[in-house]
Short mmCIF file of C-alpha atoms in Angstrom, two decimals:
data_model
loop_
_atom_site.label_atom_id
_atom_site.label_comp_id
_atom_site.label_asym_id
_atom_site.label_seq_id
_atom_site.Cartn_x
_atom_site.Cartn_y
_atom_site.Cartn_z
CA MET A 18 27.35 -90.17 -33.13
CA THR A 19 27.97 -92.21 -30.00
CA ALA A 20 28.53 -95.96 -30.02
CA ARG A 21 29.30 -98.39 -27.24
CA SER A 22 29.73 -102.12 -26.94
CA SER A 23 31.64 -104.75 -25.02
CA ALA A 24 32.45 -108.40 -25.37
CA HIS A 25 29.21 -109.27 -23.63
CA THR A 26 26.81 -106.61 -24.87
CA PRO A 27 25.61 -105.68 -28.35
CA GLN A 28 26.76 -102.47 -29.94
CA VAL A 29 24.55 -99.45 -29.27
CA VAL A 30 24.64 -96.53 -31.67
CA ASP A 31 22.96 -93.27 -30.66
CA ASP A 32 22.95 -90.89 -33.59
CA SER A 33 20.85 -88.49 -35.63
CA ILE A 34 20.21 -87.86 -39.31
CA GLU A 35 19.23 -84.56 -40.92
CA TRP A 36 17.27 -83.77 -44.07
CA GLN A 37 16.37 -80.60 -45.91
CA ASP A 38 13.03 -79.43 -47.34
CA ILE A 39 10.73 -82.13 -46.01
CA ALA A 40 7.18 -81.97 -47.37
CA LEU A 41 4.56 -82.66 -44.71
CA ASP A 42 1.20 -84.34 -45.08
CA GLY A 43 -0.58 -80.99 -44.68
CA GLY A 44 1.36 -79.29 -47.47
CA ASP A 45 3.97 -77.40 -45.43
CA ILE A 46 7.65 -77.65 -46.29
CA VAL A 47 10.04 -77.90 -43.35
CA PRO A 48 13.46 -76.57 -44.35
CA HIS A 49 15.40 -78.67 -41.87
CA VAL A 50 14.47 -81.86 -39.99
CA ARG A 51 16.59 -83.84 -37.57
CA VAL A 52 15.71 -87.33 -36.33
CA ARG A 53 17.49 -88.95 -33.41
CA TYR A 54 17.61 -92.73 -33.26
CA GLN A 55 19.17 -95.53 -31.28
CA LEU A 56 20.30 -98.77 -32.90
CA GLU A 57 20.98 -101.60 -30.49
CA GLY A 58 22.66 -104.57 -32.15
CA THR A 59 24.28 -104.91 -35.55
CA ILE A 60 22.60 -104.84 -38.94
CA ASN A 61 23.62 -108.05 -40.69
CA ALA A 62 25.11 -108.32 -44.17
CA ALA A 63 21.71 -109.08 -45.72
CA ARG A 64 20.26 -106.06 -43.86
CA ASP A 65 17.19 -108.13 -43.02
CA ASN A 66 17.37 -108.37 -39.21
CA VAL A 67 16.17 -104.88 -38.26
CA VAL A 68 13.26 -104.61 -35.83
CA LEU A 69 11.70 -101.14 -35.93
CA VAL A 70 10.16 -100.30 -32.54
CA VAL A 71 7.89 -97.25 -32.45
CA HIS A 72 7.52 -95.53 -29.10
CA ALA A 73 4.32 -94.20 -27.50
CA LEU A 74 3.43 -90.63 -26.52
CA THR A 75 6.21 -89.98 -23.99
CA GLY A 76 8.60 -92.74 -25.08
CA THR A 77 12.30 -92.38 -25.74
CA VAL A 78 14.80 -93.91 -28.16
CA GLN A 79 15.97 -96.30 -25.41
CA ALA A 80 13.50 -99.01 -26.34
CA SER A 81 15.25 -101.75 -24.39
CA THR A 82 14.83 -99.64 -21.26
CA TRP A 83 11.07 -99.05 -21.45
CA TRP A 84 10.26 -102.48 -22.97
CA LYS A 85 12.38 -104.73 -20.76
CA GLY A 86 11.29 -108.32 -21.06
CA VAL A 87 10.25 -107.80 -24.67
CA ILE A 88 13.67 -106.48 -25.73
CA GLY A 89 16.89 -107.91 -24.33
CA GLU A 90 19.30 -110.78 -24.61
CA GLY A 91 17.26 -113.99 -24.78
CA ALA A 92 13.99 -112.04 -25.19
CA ALA A 93 11.70 -112.02 -28.22
CA ILE A 94 13.52 -109.01 -29.67
CA ASP A 95 17.14 -109.93 -28.99
CA PRO A 96 19.83 -107.32 -29.75
CA THR A 97 22.39 -110.12 -30.04
CA LYS A 98 20.42 -111.37 -33.06
CA HIS A 99 18.36 -108.39 -34.19
CA ALA A 100 19.25 -104.79 -34.88
CA VAL A 101 16.73 -102.93 -32.71
CA LEU A 102 15.95 -99.52 -34.16
CA CYS A 103 13.95 -96.89 -32.29
CA ALA A 104 13.71 -93.28 -33.43
CA ASN A 105 12.28 -90.33 -31.59
CA LEU A 106 9.13 -89.51 -33.53
CA LEU A 107 8.79 -86.27 -35.46
CA GLY A 108 7.43 -83.66 -33.05
CA GLY A 109 9.12 -85.28 -30.07
CA CYS A 110 11.61 -83.79 -27.64
CA ASP A 111 14.19 -86.57 -27.36
CA GLY A 112 16.52 -85.21 -30.01
CA THR A 113 14.17 -85.02 -33.01
CA THR A 114 12.81 -81.82 -34.53
CA GLY A 115 9.71 -80.66 -32.72
CA PRO A 116 8.14 -77.58 -31.20
CA ARG A 117 9.61 -76.42 -27.89
CA LEU A 118 8.52 -73.92 -25.31
CA ASP A 119 11.30 -71.60 -26.49
CA ALA A 120 10.51 -72.30 -30.17
CA PRO A 121 6.80 -73.14 -30.44
CA ASP A 122 6.76 -72.62 -34.21
CA ALA A 123 9.74 -74.88 -34.93
CA LEU A 124 7.45 -77.35 -36.67
CA PRO A 125 4.03 -76.98 -38.36
CA ARG A 126 1.21 -79.34 -37.41
CA ILE A 127 2.16 -82.93 -38.09
CA THR A 128 0.29 -86.21 -38.49
CA THR A 129 1.05 -89.85 -37.82
CA ARG A 130 1.52 -90.13 -41.59
CA ASP A 131 4.38 -87.63 -41.38
CA GLN A 132 5.91 -89.59 -38.53
CA ALA A 133 5.72 -92.84 -40.50
CA ALA A 134 7.26 -91.18 -43.56
CA LEU A 135 10.27 -90.01 -41.52
CA LEU A 136 10.78 -93.56 -40.24
CA ALA A 137 10.89 -94.73 -43.86
CA ARG A 138 13.50 -92.07 -44.63
CA LEU A 139 15.55 -93.26 -41.68
CA LEU A 140 15.44 -96.84 -42.95
CA ASP A 141 16.54 -95.60 -46.37
CA ALA A 142 19.49 -93.81 -44.78
CA LEU A 143 20.48 -97.05 -43.04
CA ASP A 144 20.11 -98.96 -46.33
CA VAL A 145 17.30 -101.11 -44.92
CA HIS A 146 14.40 -101.71 -47.26
CA ALA A 147 12.10 -103.95 -45.21
CA PRO A 148 12.49 -104.43 -41.46
CA LEU A 149 11.94 -107.92 -40.10
CA LEU A 150 9.22 -106.41 -37.89
CA VAL A 151 7.57 -103.05 -37.24
CA CYS A 152 5.80 -102.77 -33.88
CA GLY A 153 4.44 -100.26 -31.41
CA GLY A 154 1.67 -99.51 -28.94
CA SER A 155 -0.72 -96.58 -28.48
CA LEU A 156 0.72 -93.67 -30.53
CA GLY A 157 3.41 -96.10 -31.60
CA GLY A 158 0.67 -98.42 -32.82
CA MET A 159 -0.94 -95.61 -34.79
CA VAL A 160 2.35 -94.86 -36.51
CA THR A 161 2.90 -98.58 -37.12
CA LEU A 162 -0.44 -98.73 -38.92
CA GLU A 163 0.43 -95.65 -40.96
CA PHE A 164 3.76 -97.18 -41.92
CA ALA A 165 1.99 -100.38 -42.99
CA ALA A 166 -0.58 -98.47 -45.07
CA SER A 167 1.99 -96.12 -46.61
CA PHE A 168 4.68 -98.72 -47.37
CA PRO A 169 3.04 -102.16 -47.62
CA HIS A 170 5.90 -103.42 -49.78
CA ARG A 171 8.29 -102.68 -46.90
CA VAL A 172 6.37 -104.64 -44.26
CA ARG A 173 7.35 -108.22 -43.57
CA SER A 174 5.40 -108.27 -40.31
CA ALA A 175 3.74 -105.61 -38.16
CA VAL A 176 2.24 -105.69 -34.67
CA CYS A 177 -0.02 -102.86 -33.57
CA LEU A 178 -0.93 -102.86 -29.87
CA ALA A 179 -3.77 -100.90 -28.27
CA ALA A 180 -4.28 -98.44 -31.12
CA PRO A 181 -7.18 -97.60 -33.44
CA ALA A 182 -6.99 -97.01 -37.17
CA VAL A 183 -8.92 -93.76 -36.67
CA GLN A 184 -8.74 -91.63 -33.54
CA THR A 185 -11.80 -92.36 -31.39
CA ALA A 186 -14.19 -90.03 -29.61
CA GLN A 187 -12.85 -91.38 -26.32
CA GLY A 188 -9.31 -90.60 -27.41
CA LEU A 189 -10.32 -87.09 -28.49
CA ALA A 190 -11.97 -86.52 -25.12
CA TRP A 191 -8.98 -87.63 -23.05
CA ASN A 192 -6.67 -85.49 -25.20
CA ALA A 193 -8.99 -82.50 -24.82
CA LEU A 194 -8.67 -82.75 -21.06
CA MET A 195 -4.89 -82.93 -21.26
CA ARG A 196 -4.73 -80.06 -23.71
CA ARG A 197 -6.89 -77.90 -21.43
CA ALA A 198 -4.60 -78.74 -18.53
CA LEU A 199 -1.65 -77.47 -20.57
CA GLU A 200 -3.53 -74.29 -21.50
CA LEU A 201 -4.52 -73.51 -17.92
CA GLY A 202 -1.51 -74.75 -16.01
CA GLY A 203 1.39 -73.90 -18.27
CA ALA A 204 4.64 -75.70 -18.91
CA ARG A 205 5.10 -77.21 -15.45
CA GLU A 206 1.86 -77.51 -13.54
CA GLY A 207 -0.13 -77.97 -16.73
CA LEU A 208 2.13 -80.70 -18.07
CA ALA A 209 2.13 -82.46 -14.71
CA LEU A 210 -1.67 -82.37 -14.59
CA ALA A 211 -1.90 -83.58 -18.20
CA ARG A 212 0.27 -86.55 -17.29
CA MET A 213 -1.89 -87.31 -14.26
CA ILE A 214 -4.99 -87.27 -16.46
CA GLY A 215 -3.26 -89.49 -18.98
CA MET A 216 -2.29 -92.02 -16.30
CA LEU A 217 -5.95 -92.47 -15.38
CA SER A 218 -6.71 -93.38 -18.99
CA TYR A 219 -3.83 -95.86 -19.05
CA ARG A 220 -4.92 -97.89 -16.01
CA THR A 221 -8.19 -99.49 -14.89
CA PRO A 222 -10.18 -98.77 -11.71
CA GLU A 223 -9.60 -102.38 -10.68
CA ALA A 224 -5.84 -102.04 -11.02
CA LEU A 225 -5.79 -98.87 -8.93
CA GLU A 226 -8.03 -100.46 -6.29
CA ARG A 227 -5.84 -103.54 -6.05
CA ARG A 228 -2.64 -101.58 -5.82
CA PHE A 229 -3.68 -98.65 -3.63
CA GLY A 230 -7.20 -98.88 -2.26
CA ARG A 231 -7.38 -96.22 0.46
CA THR A 232 -3.88 -96.77 1.79
CA LYS A 233 -1.87 -93.75 2.87
CA ASP A 234 1.83 -92.93 2.87
CA GLU A 235 3.94 -91.79 5.80
CA ARG A 236 2.65 -88.24 5.34
CA GLY A 237 -0.95 -89.36 5.61
CA ALA A 238 -1.66 -88.75 1.92
CA PHE A 239 -3.55 -91.30 -0.14
CA GLN A 240 -0.98 -93.35 -2.01
CA VAL A 241 -2.89 -93.25 -5.28
CA ASN A 242 -2.69 -89.45 -5.20
CA ALA A 243 1.03 -89.55 -4.46
CA TRP A 244 1.50 -92.00 -7.36
CA LEU A 245 -0.26 -89.64 -9.76
CA GLU A 246 1.73 -86.65 -8.54
CA ALA A 247 5.00 -88.53 -8.91
CA HIS A 248 4.20 -89.41 -12.51
CA GLY A 249 3.38 -85.78 -13.24
CA ASP A 250 6.54 -84.48 -11.60
CA ARG A 251 8.78 -86.99 -13.39
CA LEU A 252 7.40 -86.11 -16.80
CA VAL A 253 7.94 -82.37 -16.23
CA GLU A 254 11.63 -83.06 -15.65
CA ARG A 255 12.13 -84.78 -19.00
CA PHE A 256 9.46 -83.57 -21.42
CA ASP A 257 8.48 -80.38 -23.21
CA ALA A 258 4.89 -79.14 -23.01
CA ALA A 259 4.86 -77.80 -26.58
CA SER A 260 6.03 -81.16 -27.88
CA TYR A 261 3.41 -82.95 -25.79
CA SER A 262 0.68 -80.79 -27.32
CA ALA A 263 1.96 -81.38 -30.88
CA LEU A 264 1.93 -85.14 -30.35
CA LEU A 265 -1.63 -84.97 -29.01
CA ASP A 266 -2.60 -83.09 -32.18
CA ALA A 267 -1.02 -85.80 -34.34
CA MET A 268 -3.02 -88.45 -32.49
CA ASP A 269 -6.25 -86.48 -32.92
CA THR A 270 -5.87 -86.25 -36.70
CA HIS A 271 -4.93 -89.93 -37.04
CA ASP A 272 -6.94 -91.67 -39.77
CA VAL A 273 -5.28 -94.44 -41.73
CA GLY A 274 -8.12 -94.51 -44.27
CA ARG A 275 -8.01 -90.80 -45.11
CA GLY A 276 -7.53 -90.35 -48.84
CA ARG A 277 -7.18 -94.11 -49.33
CA GLY A 278 -10.79 -95.19 -49.68
CA GLY A 279 -11.25 -96.04 -46.01
CA VAL A 280 -9.49 -98.16 -43.43
CA ALA A 281 -10.17 -101.55 -45.04
CA ALA A 282 -8.82 -100.44 -48.41
CA ALA A 283 -5.78 -98.80 -46.81
CA LEU A 284 -4.75 -101.88 -44.83
CA ALA A 285 -5.85 -104.65 -47.20
CA PRO A 286 -2.50 -104.82 -49.07
CA VAL A 287 -0.68 -105.64 -45.82
CA ALA A 288 -3.41 -107.47 -43.88
CA ASP A 289 -1.77 -110.89 -44.20
CA ARG A 290 1.29 -109.55 -42.34
CA LEU A 291 -0.52 -107.40 -39.78
CA ILE A 292 -1.51 -108.27 -36.21
CA GLY A 293 -3.81 -106.11 -34.09
CA VAL A 294 -3.68 -106.55 -30.33
CA GLY A 295 -6.62 -105.29 -28.27
CA ILE A 296 -6.78 -105.01 -24.49
CA PRO A 297 -10.15 -105.74 -22.87
CA GLY A 298 -10.79 -103.09 -20.24
CA ASP A 299 -8.60 -100.49 -21.97
CA GLN A 300 -10.17 -97.15 -21.06
CA LEU A 301 -8.31 -95.19 -23.73
CA TYR A 302 -8.61 -97.45 -26.78
CA PRO A 303 -11.00 -100.33 -25.99
CA ASP A 304 -10.29 -103.70 -27.56
CA HIS A 305 -13.19 -103.29 -29.99
CA ALA A 306 -11.45 -100.25 -31.50
CA VAL A 307 -8.62 -102.57 -32.55
CA ARG A 308 -10.83 -105.50 -33.51
CA GLU A 309 -12.86 -103.26 -35.84
CA TRP A 310 -9.96 -102.42 -38.14
CA ALA A 311 -8.51 -105.91 -37.95
CA ASP A 312 -11.84 -107.44 -38.99
CA ALA A 313 -12.39 -104.79 -41.66
CA CYS A 314 -9.18 -105.64 -43.52
CA ALA A 315 -9.00 -109.34 -42.51
CA ALA A 316 -5.85 -108.89 -40.43
CA SER A 317 -5.05 -111.13 -37.48
CA TYR A 318 -6.44 -110.10 -34.11
CA LEU A 319 -5.34 -111.10 -30.60
CA ASP A 320 -6.71 -110.24 -27.17
CA LEU A 321 -4.38 -109.24 -24.35
CA PRO A 322 -6.57 -109.48 -21.23
CA SER A 323 -5.08 -107.60 -18.29
CA VAL A 324 -6.13 -105.85 -15.13
CA HIS A 325 -3.74 -103.05 -16.11
CA GLY A 326 -5.78 -101.75 -19.05
CA HIS A 327 -4.09 -99.67 -21.77
CA ASP A 328 -0.62 -99.95 -20.23
CA ALA A 329 -0.75 -103.74 -20.55
CA PHE A 330 1.29 -103.46 -23.75
CA LEU A 331 4.13 -102.15 -21.55
CA LEU A 332 3.48 -104.20 -18.41
CA GLU A 333 2.40 -107.66 -19.59
CA VAL A 334 5.85 -108.28 -21.00
CA GLU A 335 5.78 -112.09 -21.05
CA ARG A 336 2.58 -112.29 -23.07
CA VAL A 337 3.53 -109.38 -25.31
CA ALA A 338 6.88 -111.09 -25.92
CA ARG A 339 5.08 -114.25 -27.06
CA ILE A 340 3.01 -112.21 -29.52
CA ILE A 341 6.12 -110.48 -30.86
CA ASP A 342 7.97 -113.78 -31.10
CA GLY A 343 5.13 -115.23 -33.15
CA ALA A 344 5.22 -112.26 -35.51
CA LEU A 345 8.99 -112.63 -35.93
CA THR A 346 8.58 -116.33 -36.67
CA GLY A 347 6.00 -115.51 -39.32
CA ALA A 348 8.28 -112.89 -40.87
CA ARG A 349 11.17 -115.32 -41.08
CA ALA A 350 8.92 -117.97 -42.61
CA ARG A 351 7.97 -115.54 -45.37
CA ALA A 352 11.56 -114.51 -46.01
CA HIS A 353 11.93 -116.78 -49.03
CA ASP A 354 8.57 -115.90 -50.55
CA VAL A 355 9.25 -112.25 -51.40
CA ALA A 356 12.32 -110.36 -52.58
CA TRP A 357 12.24 -107.86 -49.72
CA GLY A 358 15.42 -106.14 -50.75
CA ALA A 359 13.94 -104.54 -53.87
CA GLN A 360 11.17 -102.12 -54.65
CA PRO A 361 8.02 -103.74 -56.14
#
């Protein structure tokens, strides 16, 4: 375990927890599972100030780094007030058990339900029954929905950004392209190309036109091409291709309503504490894919209009922070209505 703090900054704990004989959604038993997490801030005596942040496909445990403006001192999620918990999802390559190029069979196929279940185990280990808020976007939003459906009694408030309740045909198609890139290009070139494909699904044509147009860099290359290549190269340096593929598979099998009588029935028990955020113009998960599940279970729905498209949940930090702040306010207002510290 590593921990650091100063007189002016909240404590940060970077640690991992291990379990034996974990049963997966598909029936496999994993003899040993390790989950890495980072906890920024201090869990209070009542253990009711934890904010569980769920990262997206290539996210890390350093949530305050990739969600600056949403997390930080004085921000909506404030580590001087909240205990900000972010774990590397099962199947990832940031310290949690997952397949690797040198150990491709280290983990059987997993689902977002498995990932949500491991987050619940982590909360148990930290002696936290119900976080103040659970939130995430894209894959993180999928896992947030699975957590809400699996553990409604542990949800005080949940915000799901830019994620469907069931993987869409559009999502399957984008993932098929990235998976083929991995198959053809291998661990480096394939992963870089997969990331480049992914970036096109995360941004809108208008955003690319505004930012790049037909401008060229000092080498005479189109800047939009150089931007794509840079994203691909950076991911290769920090990510594992086998893990990337496993996470794509988890996204493709995502279906909150599976075995629960459908999406509406699965989310109904938590609908009054659930907010769906759709992004008009999102080319990966259009806003209607979020509105559909929110309407089906009578959850709250909010639009996040942005030229950026899917990545608006990472880039439109001021507006996202207002949404998160509203969810936190709602959670605190309900604090006296339910005994969150005990099982139902």
